[in-house]
mmCIF file of C-alpha atoms and ligand atoms in Angstrom:
data_model
loop_
_atom_site.group_PDB
_atom_site.id
_atom_site.type_symbol
_atom_site.label_atom_id
_atom_site.label_comp_id
_atom_site.label_asym_id
_atom_site.label_seq_id
_atom_site.Cartn_x
_atom_site.Cartn_y
_atom_site.Cartn_z
ATOM 1 C CA MET A 1 5.222 9.897 11.824
ATOM 2 C CA GLU A 2 7.896 7.259 11.408
ATOM 3 C CA GLN A 3 6.497 4.196 13.081
ATOM 4 C CA THR A 4 3.644 1.771 13.218
ATOM 5 C CA PRO A 5 1.107 3.946 14.936
ATOM 6 C CA VAL A 6 -0.477 3.306 18.295
ATOM 7 C CA ALA A 7 -3.397 5.666 18.579
ATOM 8 C CA PRO A 8 -4.001 7.623 21.741
ATOM 9 C CA GLN A 9 -7.643 7.860 22.786
ATOM 10 C CA THR A 10 -7.971 11.425 21.536
ATOM 11 C CA GLU A 11 -7.208 10.346 17.960
ATOM 12 C CA ARG A 12 -10.126 7.948 17.770
ATOM 13 C CA ARG A 13 -12.068 9.729 15.059
ATOM 14 C CA LYS A 14 -9.164 10.579 12.800
ATOM 15 C CA ILE A 15 -9.203 9.233 9.293
ATOM 16 C CA ILE A 16 -6.797 6.773 7.733
ATOM 17 C CA PHE A 17 -6.645 6.300 3.974
ATOM 18 C CA SER A 18 -4.501 3.990 1.897
ATOM 19 C CA ALA A 19 -4.636 2.100 -1.380
ATOM 20 C CA ILE A 20 -2.964 -0.648 -3.361
ATOM 21 C CA GLN A 21 -2.747 -1.261 -7.080
ATOM 22 C CA PRO A 22 -4.392 -4.389 -8.530
ATOM 23 C CA THR A 23 -1.376 -5.444 -10.545
ATOM 24 C CA GLY A 24 -1.282 -9.070 -9.398
ATOM 25 C CA VAL A 25 -1.174 -10.971 -6.133
ATOM 26 C CA PHE A 26 0.228 -8.854 -3.282
ATOM 27 C CA THR A 27 3.874 -9.426 -2.451
ATOM 28 C CA LEU A 28 5.247 -10.017 1.002
ATOM 29 C CA GLY A 29 6.490 -6.407 0.708
ATOM 30 C CA ASN A 30 2.947 -5.082 0.186
ATOM 31 C CA TYR A 31 1.731 -7.134 3.103
ATOM 32 C CA ILE A 32 4.490 -6.298 5.567
ATOM 33 C CA GLY A 33 5.043 -2.670 4.541
ATOM 34 C CA ALA A 34 1.373 -1.745 4.296
ATOM 35 C CA VAL A 35 -1.646 -4.072 4.459
ATOM 36 C CA ARG A 36 -0.693 -5.754 7.731
ATOM 37 C CA ASN A 37 -0.722 -2.348 9.427
ATOM 38 C CA TRP A 38 -3.997 -1.356 7.793
ATOM 39 C CA ARG A 39 -5.657 -4.203 9.657
ATOM 40 C CA THR A 40 -4.555 -3.099 13.136
ATOM 41 C CA LEU A 41 -5.406 0.555 12.480
ATOM 42 C CA GLN A 42 -9.058 -0.406 12.165
ATOM 43 C CA ASP A 43 -9.232 -0.663 15.958
ATOM 44 C CA ASP A 44 -8.549 3.010 16.536
ATOM 45 C CA TYR A 45 -9.365 4.995 13.414
ATOM 46 C CA ASP A 46 -12.004 5.457 10.766
ATOM 47 C CA CYS A 47 -10.272 3.607 7.957
ATOM 48 C CA ILE A 48 -10.818 3.900 4.223
ATOM 49 C CA TYR A 49 -8.953 1.502 1.919
ATOM 50 C CA CYS A 50 -9.178 1.175 -1.804
ATOM 51 C CA VAL A 51 -8.029 -0.897 -4.746
ATOM 52 C CA ALA A 52 -6.344 1.711 -6.962
ATOM 53 C CA ASP A 53 -7.371 0.511 -10.413
ATOM 54 C CA LEU A 54 -7.202 4.020 -11.925
ATOM 55 C CA HIS A 55 -3.529 4.211 -10.983
ATOM 56 C CA SER A 56 -2.766 0.832 -12.520
ATOM 57 C CA ILE A 57 -3.603 1.916 -16.109
ATOM 58 C CA THR A 58 -0.586 4.231 -16.204
ATOM 59 C CA VAL A 59 1.048 0.989 -17.352
ATOM 60 C CA ARG A 60 -0.824 -0.862 -20.114
ATOM 61 C CA GLN A 61 -3.082 -3.593 -18.667
ATOM 62 C CA ASP A 62 -4.828 -6.487 -20.337
ATOM 63 C CA PRO A 63 -8.587 -5.802 -19.748
ATOM 64 C CA ALA A 64 -9.528 -9.330 -18.632
ATOM 65 C CA SER A 65 -6.543 -9.538 -16.271
ATOM 66 C CA LEU A 66 -7.244 -6.099 -14.825
ATOM 67 C CA ARG A 67 -10.838 -7.111 -14.121
ATOM 68 C CA SER A 68 -9.844 -10.331 -12.359
ATOM 69 C CA HIS A 69 -6.890 -8.777 -10.532
ATOM 70 C CA THR A 70 -9.156 -6.037 -9.188
ATOM 71 C CA LEU A 71 -11.606 -8.511 -7.684
ATOM 72 C CA GLU A 72 -8.733 -10.635 -6.371
ATOM 73 C CA ALA A 73 -7.079 -7.602 -4.775
ATOM 74 C CA TYR A 74 -10.360 -6.686 -3.098
ATOM 75 C CA ALA A 75 -10.769 -10.238 -1.756
ATOM 76 C CA LEU A 76 -7.127 -10.280 -0.627
ATOM 77 C CA LEU A 77 -7.616 -7.099 1.389
ATOM 78 C CA MET A 78 -10.533 -8.752 3.143
ATOM 79 C CA ALA A 79 -8.568 -11.966 3.600
ATOM 80 C CA CYS A 80 -5.801 -9.918 5.252
ATOM 81 C CA GLY A 81 -8.315 -8.805 7.860
ATOM 82 C CA LEU A 82 -9.816 -5.608 6.463
ATOM 83 C CA ASP A 83 -13.417 -5.690 7.547
ATOM 84 C CA PRO A 84 -16.063 -4.051 5.333
ATOM 85 C CA ASP A 85 -18.339 -3.717 8.355
ATOM 86 C CA ARG A 86 -15.777 -1.626 10.238
ATOM 87 C CA SER A 87 -13.914 0.154 7.448
ATOM 88 C CA ILE A 88 -14.796 1.525 4.043
ATOM 89 C CA LEU A 89 -13.425 -0.841 1.414
ATOM 90 C CA PHE A 90 -13.944 0.103 -2.203
ATOM 91 C CA ILE A 91 -12.621 0.143 -5.742
ATOM 92 C CA GLN A 92 -11.238 3.483 -6.885
ATOM 93 C CA SER A 93 -12.949 3.671 -10.301
ATOM 94 C CA HIS A 94 -16.327 3.096 -8.622
ATOM 95 C CA ASN A 95 -16.131 6.547 -7.078
ATOM 96 C CA PRO A 96 -15.919 9.168 -9.850
ATOM 97 C CA ASP A 97 -14.880 11.876 -7.361
ATOM 98 C CA HIS A 98 -11.283 10.631 -7.521
ATOM 99 C CA ALA A 99 -10.921 11.406 -11.222
ATOM 100 C CA GLN A 100 -12.729 14.721 -10.833
ATOM 101 C CA GLY A 101 -10.691 15.739 -7.814
ATOM 102 C CA ALA A 102 -7.483 14.737 -9.549
ATOM 103 C CA TRP A 103 -8.194 17.068 -12.475
ATOM 104 C CA VAL A 104 -8.643 19.984 -10.115
ATOM 105 C CA LEU A 105 -5.458 19.129 -8.213
ATOM 106 C CA ASP A 106 -3.547 18.750 -11.498
ATOM 107 C CA CYS A 107 -4.084 22.475 -11.890
ATOM 108 C CA TYR A 108 -2.445 23.110 -8.510
ATOM 109 C CA THR A 109 0.541 20.827 -9.109
ATOM 110 C CA GLN A 110 3.670 22.096 -10.785
ATOM 111 C CA PHE A 111 5.431 20.484 -13.732
ATOM 112 C CA GLY A 112 8.746 20.872 -11.900
ATOM 113 C CA GLU A 113 7.636 18.996 -8.796
ATOM 114 C CA LEU A 114 6.148 16.126 -10.826
ATOM 115 C CA SER A 115 9.392 15.908 -12.809
ATOM 116 C CA ARG A 116 11.305 15.230 -9.607
ATOM 117 C CA MET A 117 9.296 12.117 -8.667
ATOM 118 C CA THR A 118 11.626 9.129 -8.586
ATOM 119 C CA GLN A 119 8.797 6.723 -9.438
ATOM 120 C CA PHE A 120 8.096 8.695 -12.610
ATOM 121 C CA LYS A 121 11.779 8.592 -13.534
ATOM 122 C CA ASP A 122 12.006 4.833 -12.843
ATOM 123 C CA LYS A 123 8.804 3.916 -14.645
ATOM 124 C CA SER A 124 9.487 6.105 -17.648
ATOM 125 C CA ALA A 125 12.847 4.364 -18.005
ATOM 126 C CA ARG A 126 11.223 0.938 -17.636
ATOM 127 C CA TYR A 127 8.277 1.627 -19.995
ATOM 128 C CA ALA A 128 10.048 3.922 -22.443
ATOM 129 C CA ASP A 129 7.506 3.237 -25.201
ATOM 130 C CA ASN A 130 4.567 4.427 -23.077
ATOM 131 C CA ILE A 131 5.512 7.539 -21.115
ATOM 132 C CA ASN A 132 1.935 8.759 -20.871
ATOM 133 C CA ALA A 133 0.544 11.857 -19.153
ATOM 134 C CA GLY A 134 -1.091 9.677 -16.486
ATOM 135 C CA LEU A 135 2.277 8.310 -15.438
ATOM 136 C CA PHE A 136 3.424 11.893 -14.985
ATOM 137 C CA THR A 137 0.354 13.170 -13.102
ATOM 138 C CA TYR A 138 -0.010 9.974 -11.027
ATOM 139 C CA PRO A 139 0.837 11.887 -7.787
ATOM 140 C CA SER A 140 -2.062 14.329 -8.169
ATOM 141 C CA LEU A 141 -4.511 11.413 -8.472
ATOM 142 C CA MET A 142 -2.938 10.000 -5.338
ATOM 143 C CA ALA A 143 -3.324 13.396 -3.670
ATOM 144 C CA ALA A 144 -7.017 13.422 -4.639
ATOM 145 C CA ASP A 145 -7.481 9.920 -3.177
ATOM 146 C CA ILE A 146 -6.088 11.077 0.125
ATOM 147 C CA LEU A 147 -7.368 14.652 0.381
ATOM 148 C CA LEU A 148 -10.982 13.912 -0.611
ATOM 149 C CA TYR A 149 -11.455 12.078 2.694
ATOM 150 C CA GLN A 150 -9.865 14.666 5.015
ATOM 151 C CA THR A 151 -7.284 12.012 5.832
ATOM 152 C CA SER A 152 -4.967 12.508 8.802
ATOM 153 C CA TYR A 153 -2.653 9.510 8.306
ATOM 154 C CA VAL A 154 -1.601 7.455 5.317
ATOM 155 C CA PRO A 155 -0.007 4.076 6.154
ATOM 156 C CA VAL A 156 2.405 3.160 3.348
ATOM 157 C CA GLY A 157 5.799 1.605 2.725
ATOM 158 C CA GLU A 158 8.964 3.675 2.420
ATOM 159 C CA ASP A 159 8.725 3.836 -1.398
ATOM 160 C CA GLN A 160 5.633 6.073 -1.174
ATOM 161 C CA ARG A 161 7.244 8.733 1.019
ATOM 162 C CA GLN A 162 7.864 11.156 -1.837
ATOM 163 C CA HIS A 163 4.247 10.882 -3.006
ATOM 164 C CA LEU A 164 3.074 11.749 0.471
ATOM 165 C CA GLU A 165 5.332 14.782 0.547
ATOM 166 C CA ILE A 166 3.936 16.122 -2.706
ATOM 167 C CA THR A 167 0.391 15.477 -1.423
ATOM 168 C CA ARG A 168 1.158 17.635 1.594
ATOM 169 C CA ASP A 169 2.569 20.352 -0.654
ATOM 170 C CA ILE A 170 -0.514 20.317 -2.894
ATOM 171 C CA ALA A 171 -2.852 20.434 0.120
ATOM 172 C CA GLY A 172 -0.897 23.301 1.659
ATOM 173 C CA ARG A 173 -0.906 25.242 -1.598
ATOM 174 C CA PHE A 174 -4.661 24.821 -2.126
ATOM 175 C CA ASN A 175 -5.388 25.742 1.501
ATOM 176 C CA GLY A 176 -3.092 28.753 1.125
ATOM 177 C CA VAL A 177 -5.223 30.082 -1.732
ATOM 178 C CA TYR A 178 -8.724 29.171 -0.518
ATOM 179 C CA GLY A 179 -8.545 28.660 3.246
ATOM 180 C CA PRO A 180 -8.606 25.336 5.113
ATOM 181 C CA VAL A 181 -10.275 22.989 2.600
ATOM 182 C CA PHE A 182 -8.057 19.933 3.207
ATOM 183 C CA THR A 183 -6.604 18.220 6.246
ATOM 184 C CA VAL A 184 -2.851 18.046 5.597
ATOM 185 C CA PRO A 185 -2.045 14.319 5.946
ATOM 186 C CA GLU A 186 0.987 12.634 7.470
ATOM 187 C CA ALA A 187 2.633 9.416 6.296
ATOM 188 C CA PHE A 188 2.707 6.422 8.643
ATOM 189 C CA ILE A 189 5.793 4.485 7.598
ATOM 190 C CA PRO A 190 6.892 1.450 9.635
ATOM 191 C CA LYS A 191 10.359 1.477 11.209
ATOM 192 C CA ALA A 192 13.032 -0.082 9.010
ATOM 193 C CA GLU A 193 13.135 -3.129 11.324
ATOM 194 C CA GLN A 194 9.402 -3.579 10.910
ATOM 195 C CA GLY A 195 9.436 -3.849 7.160
ATOM 196 C CA ALA A 196 9.239 -0.327 5.726
ATOM 197 C CA ARG A 197 11.115 -1.697 2.746
ATOM 198 C CA ILE A 198 11.239 -5.436 2.130
ATOM 199 C CA MET A 199 13.969 -6.303 -0.361
ATOM 200 C CA SER A 200 14.190 -8.898 -3.121
ATOM 201 C CA LEU A 201 15.380 -12.289 -1.843
ATOM 202 C CA GLN A 202 17.701 -12.496 -4.835
ATOM 203 C CA ASP A 203 19.051 -8.944 -4.750
ATOM 204 C CA PRO A 204 18.807 -7.297 -1.338
ATOM 205 C CA THR A 205 19.681 -3.909 -2.822
ATOM 206 C CA ARG A 206 16.368 -3.839 -4.725
ATOM 207 C CA LYS A 207 12.847 -3.501 -3.376
ATOM 208 C CA MET A 208 10.805 -6.725 -3.451
ATOM 209 C CA SER A 209 8.408 -6.254 -6.328
ATOM 210 C CA LYS A 210 6.192 -8.263 -8.668
ATOM 211 C CA SER A 211 8.270 -6.963 -11.545
ATOM 212 C CA ASP A 212 11.475 -8.528 -10.166
ATOM 213 C CA PRO A 213 13.288 -9.985 -13.185
ATOM 214 C CA ASN A 214 14.070 -13.057 -11.050
ATOM 215 C CA PRO A 215 10.783 -14.586 -9.781
ATOM 216 C CA LYS A 216 12.659 -16.291 -6.937
ATOM 217 C CA GLY A 217 13.248 -12.845 -5.433
ATOM 218 C CA CYS A 218 9.576 -12.177 -4.788
ATOM 219 C CA VAL A 219 7.221 -14.082 -2.473
ATOM 220 C CA THR A 220 3.508 -13.451 -2.976
ATOM 221 C CA ILE A 221 0.989 -13.967 -0.231
ATOM 222 C CA LEU A 222 -0.725 -16.737 -2.184
ATOM 223 C CA ASP A 223 2.438 -18.740 -2.899
ATOM 224 C CA GLU A 224 2.187 -22.432 -1.991
ATOM 225 C CA PRO A 225 4.163 -23.510 1.120
ATOM 226 C CA GLY A 226 6.616 -25.504 -1.012
ATOM 227 C CA ALA A 227 7.357 -22.507 -3.229
ATOM 228 C CA ILE A 228 7.792 -20.225 -0.209
ATOM 229 C CA MET A 229 10.280 -22.606 1.416
ATOM 230 C CA LYS A 230 12.215 -22.927 -1.829
ATOM 231 C CA LYS A 231 12.464 -19.159 -2.289
ATOM 232 C CA PHE A 232 13.695 -18.612 1.268
ATOM 233 C CA ARG A 233 16.191 -21.467 1.049
ATOM 234 C CA SER A 234 17.710 -19.916 -2.060
ATOM 235 C CA ALA A 235 17.751 -16.351 -0.660
ATOM 236 C CA ILE A 236 21.003 -14.489 -1.243
ATOM 237 C CA THR A 237 22.940 -13.869 1.977
ATOM 238 C CA ASP A 238 26.686 -13.370 2.561
ATOM 239 C CA SER A 239 29.690 -15.532 3.324
ATOM 240 C CA GLU A 240 29.998 -14.698 7.012
ATOM 241 C CA ALA A 241 27.509 -17.298 8.364
ATOM 242 C CA ARG A 242 26.422 -15.118 11.314
ATOM 243 C CA VAL A 243 22.790 -14.138 11.845
ATOM 244 C CA ALA A 244 23.153 -10.415 12.554
ATOM 245 C CA HIS A 245 22.185 -7.158 10.900
ATOM 246 C CA GLY A 246 24.368 -4.323 9.718
ATOM 247 C CA PRO A 247 26.404 -3.107 6.761
ATOM 248 C CA GLY A 248 27.318 -5.781 4.240
ATOM 249 C CA LYS A 249 24.581 -8.018 5.632
ATOM 250 C CA GLU A 250 21.621 -6.659 3.661
ATOM 251 C CA GLY A 251 20.315 -10.113 2.736
ATOM 252 C CA ILE A 252 20.337 -11.395 6.322
ATOM 253 C CA SER A 253 18.956 -8.080 7.656
ATOM 254 C CA ASN A 254 16.059 -8.390 5.215
ATOM 255 C CA LEU A 255 15.332 -11.953 6.360
ATOM 256 C CA MET A 256 15.564 -10.847 9.991
ATOM 257 C CA GLY A 257 13.010 -8.108 9.289
ATOM 258 C CA ILE A 258 10.614 -10.638 7.769
ATOM 259 C CA TYR A 259 11.146 -13.116 10.604
ATOM 260 C CA SER A 260 10.644 -10.380 13.177
ATOM 261 C CA VAL A 261 7.291 -9.397 11.677
ATOM 262 C CA PHE A 262 5.963 -12.965 11.642
ATOM 263 C CA THR A 263 7.253 -14.022 15.066
ATOM 264 C CA GLY A 264 7.122 -10.750 17.017
ATOM 265 C CA LYS A 265 10.780 -11.246 18.075
ATOM 266 C CA ASP A 266 13.135 -8.272 17.953
ATOM 267 C CA PHE A 267 16.544 -8.343 16.292
ATOM 268 C CA ALA A 268 18.445 -9.010 19.528
ATOM 269 C CA ALA A 269 16.250 -12.044 20.287
ATOM 270 C CA ILE A 270 16.718 -13.341 16.736
ATOM 271 C CA GLU A 271 20.508 -12.985 16.943
ATOM 272 C CA GLU A 272 20.437 -14.909 20.205
ATOM 273 C CA GLU A 273 18.149 -17.633 18.856
ATOM 274 C CA PHE A 274 20.455 -18.325 15.916
ATOM 275 C CA ALA A 275 23.825 -17.777 17.597
ATOM 276 C CA GLY A 276 26.175 -20.548 16.463
ATOM 277 C CA LYS A 277 23.711 -21.869 13.897
ATOM 278 C CA GLY A 278 24.175 -21.749 10.137
ATOM 279 C CA TYR A 279 22.213 -19.786 7.548
ATOM 280 C CA GLY A 280 20.451 -22.984 6.440
ATOM 281 C CA ASP A 281 18.632 -23.278 9.782
ATOM 282 C CA PHE A 282 17.786 -19.599 9.796
ATOM 283 C CA LYS A 283 16.387 -19.546 6.258
ATOM 284 C CA THR A 284 14.258 -22.619 6.993
ATOM 285 C CA ALA A 285 12.906 -20.955 10.136
ATOM 286 C CA VAL A 286 12.035 -17.775 8.237
ATOM 287 C CA GLY A 287 10.278 -19.772 5.504
ATOM 288 C CA GLU A 288 8.289 -21.757 8.064
ATOM 289 C CA ALA A 289 7.237 -18.614 9.943
ATOM 290 C CA VAL A 290 6.008 -17.059 6.706
ATOM 291 C CA VAL A 291 4.133 -20.210 5.614
ATOM 292 C CA GLN A 292 2.447 -20.370 9.002
ATOM 293 C CA GLY A 293 1.614 -16.654 9.027
ATOM 294 C CA LEU A 294 0.110 -16.703 5.549
ATOM 295 C CA GLU A 295 -1.923 -19.887 5.973
ATOM 296 C CA PRO A 296 -5.057 -18.249 7.478
ATOM 297 C CA ILE A 297 -4.978 -15.512 4.829
ATOM 298 C CA GLN A 298 -4.784 -18.079 2.035
ATOM 299 C CA ARG A 299 -7.637 -20.080 3.528
ATOM 300 C CA ARG A 300 -9.881 -17.023 3.925
ATOM 301 C CA TYR A 301 -9.053 -15.848 0.414
ATOM 302 C CA LYS A 302 -10.288 -19.123 -1.066
ATOM 303 C CA GLU A 303 -13.545 -18.861 0.871
ATOM 304 C CA LEU A 304 -14.121 -15.282 -0.242
ATOM 305 C CA MET A 305 -13.386 -15.980 -3.905
ATOM 306 C CA ALA A 306 -15.995 -18.741 -3.786
ATOM 307 C CA ASP A 307 -18.650 -16.163 -2.850
ATOM 308 C CA LYS A 308 -18.539 -13.501 -5.573
ATOM 309 C CA ALA A 309 -22.017 -12.219 -4.697
ATOM 310 C CA TYR A 310 -20.807 -11.288 -1.216
ATOM 311 C CA LEU A 311 -17.715 -9.544 -2.605
ATOM 312 C CA GLU A 312 -19.917 -7.601 -5.017
ATOM 313 C CA GLU A 313 -22.252 -6.550 -2.231
ATOM 314 C CA CYS A 314 -19.269 -5.343 -0.185
ATOM 315 C CA TYR A 315 -17.582 -3.315 -2.906
ATOM 316 C CA ARG A 316 -20.853 -1.694 -3.978
ATOM 317 C CA ARG A 317 -21.614 -0.660 -0.421
ATOM 318 C CA GLY A 318 -18.029 0.543 0.023
ATOM 319 C CA ALA A 319 -18.221 2.785 -3.061
ATOM 320 C CA GLN A 320 -21.434 4.348 -1.819
ATOM 321 C CA GLN A 321 -19.971 5.021 1.622
ATOM 322 C CA ALA A 322 -16.819 6.471 0.045
ATOM 323 C CA MET A 323 -18.825 8.737 -2.223
ATOM 324 C CA ASN A 324 -20.897 10.054 0.655
ATOM 325 C CA LEU A 325 -17.677 11.358 2.208
ATOM 326 C CA SER A 326 -15.672 12.441 -0.825
ATOM 327 C CA ARG A 327 -18.617 14.347 -2.324
ATOM 328 C CA ARG A 328 -18.550 16.815 0.560
ATOM 329 C CA THR A 329 -14.918 17.702 -0.077
ATOM 330 C CA LEU A 330 -15.311 17.829 -3.841
ATOM 331 C CA GLU A 331 -18.281 20.193 -3.530
ATOM 332 C CA LYS A 332 -16.267 22.406 -1.224
ATOM 333 C CA MET A 333 -13.384 22.446 -3.717
ATOM 334 C CA TYR A 334 -15.716 23.379 -6.581
ATOM 335 C CA LYS A 335 -17.337 26.141 -4.570
ATOM 336 C CA LYS A 336 -14.035 27.641 -3.445
ATOM 337 C CA ILE A 337 -12.652 27.587 -6.968
ATOM 338 C CA GLY A 338 -15.684 29.453 -8.290
ATOM 339 C CA PHE A 339 -17.499 26.806 -10.343
ATOM 340 C CA LEU A 340 -21.144 27.775 -10.763
ATOM 341 C CA HIS A 341 -23.385 25.503 -8.672
ATOM 342 C CA ALA A 342 -25.041 22.890 -10.917
HETATM 343 P P1 TYM B 1 1.580 -0.212 -4.483
HETATM 344 O O1 TYM B 1 0.366 -0.881 -5.036
HETATM 345 O O2 TYM B 1 2.827 -0.228 -5.293
HETATM 346 O O3 TYM B 1 1.934 -0.804 -3.061
HETATM 347 C C1 TYM B 1 0.971 -0.890 -2.009
HETATM 348 C C2 TYM B 1 1.649 -0.644 -0.675
HETATM 349 O O4 TYM B 1 2.685 -1.615 -0.460
HETATM 350 C C3 TYM B 1 3.892 -0.946 -0.083
HETATM 351 N N1 TYM B 1 5.039 -1.724 -0.613
HETATM 352 C C4 TYM B 1 6.089 -2.115 0.136
HETATM 353 N N2 TYM B 1 6.384 -1.939 1.435
HETATM 354 C C5 TYM B 1 7.541 -2.486 1.902
HETATM 355 N N3 TYM B 1 8.399 -3.197 1.121
HETATM 356 C C6 TYM B 1 8.141 -3.400 -0.189
HETATM 357 N N4 TYM B 1 8.983 -4.114 -0.935
HETATM 358 C C7 TYM B 1 6.940 -2.848 -0.745
HETATM 359 N N5 TYM B 1 6.377 -2.866 -1.980
HETATM 360 C C8 TYM B 1 5.218 -2.171 -1.877
HETATM 361 C C9 TYM B 1 3.791 0.429 -0.747
HETATM 362 O O5 TYM B 1 4.611 1.371 -0.105
HETATM 363 C C10 TYM B 1 2.318 0.728 -0.591
HETATM 364 O O6 TYM B 1 2.047 1.308 0.662
HETATM 365 N N6 TYM B 1 0.617 4.577 -5.443
HETATM 366 C C11 TYM B 1 0.349 3.502 -4.526
HETATM 367 C C12 TYM B 1 -1.123 3.163 -4.377
HETATM 368 C C13 TYM B 1 -1.961 4.331 -4.026
HETATM 369 C C14 TYM B 1 -1.996 4.979 -2.757
HETATM 370 C C15 TYM B 1 -2.963 6.015 -2.895
HETATM 371 C C16 TYM B 1 -1.326 4.778 -1.552
HETATM 372 C C17 TYM B 1 -2.852 4.956 -4.842
HETATM 373 N N7 TYM B 1 -3.461 5.983 -4.170
HETATM 374 C C18 TYM B 1 -3.248 6.851 -1.824
HETATM 375 C C19 TYM B 1 -1.620 5.633 -0.474
HETATM 376 C C20 TYM B 1 -2.580 6.654 -0.623
HETATM 377 C C21 TYM B 1 1.053 2.249 -5.032
HETATM 378 O O7 TYM B 1 1.309 2.130 -6.192
HETATM 379 O O8 TYM B 1 1.212 1.297 -4.086
#
């Protein structure tokens, strides 16, 4: 499915799963491409969301930072509107079924297909001194995350498309051998105009990412209003001074996508609003819309981080709820494979 989903009544009980790595404060890309949609999906689906700490150690992490980033990521998900009373919200390493399921799926994943993953190729080039086995088998852990919950839809940004395809292949292969053990999931990727891929403000040919070599290219959802305005004012555009999207206008198209998400206006309305105005006005308007949109999230985040006992209660409960579901699938996998019942 290629759009932000609107669930028909009949899909009410279907399961949504998605996850985010705790590698620092979420970027505007994470928020627009993924987390923002996770919130609305709660109305129509049984949603399961997790902080993917197991995935994050494929790149070396400082232990103290990983610990604090994990709690912060959990609080940020809640601050973005994910509700632990309506959805299951947990931390990946708190449910051992993910690691166990991943081992099994490793044995049903081919070396050749893992070698073709662009993320593996990119990350092994970037971290050439630590090309570990986890970096290589990362997609089978992701497949376990998804398949353990009999997930129907996985809301992610465009960059995760290939991982979703391999998950479907693994599920199909396992089902082909043992019968229908897994639901074969589909990706939910927003339309390009709705932020499937938010680009760096300093280099609109690159995805916005925390690892952007130029920090001005990346806005995080906890950035102060002043910093947000500054980053938008210095965003790279083009020399044409016309607010419109299309080839050669990647910078402006990216800003239009962001503005559209925060104001609800479509591209035609944005072009009309800024007809005859300069880029300065437009960039200021985008910055202001983002500051305004993020303000309630920032406020809620501060409140949540001041109540660690509540966060702890939520993530413990979430892990238990997750385990109650994933255990059923894992047991089925073990039985089908022929492991002797313990
Ligand atoms: P991660 O942590 O890199 O990103 C979390 C989500 O944010 C989306 N995203 C973006 N969307 C639009 N524009 C951008 N610039 C941008 N940057 C990031 C990502 O597509 C993603 O949806 N492997 C996953 C985490 C994961 C997972 C899973 C996801 C682990 N297990 C199971 C789905 C299902 C990752 O590293 O996402």
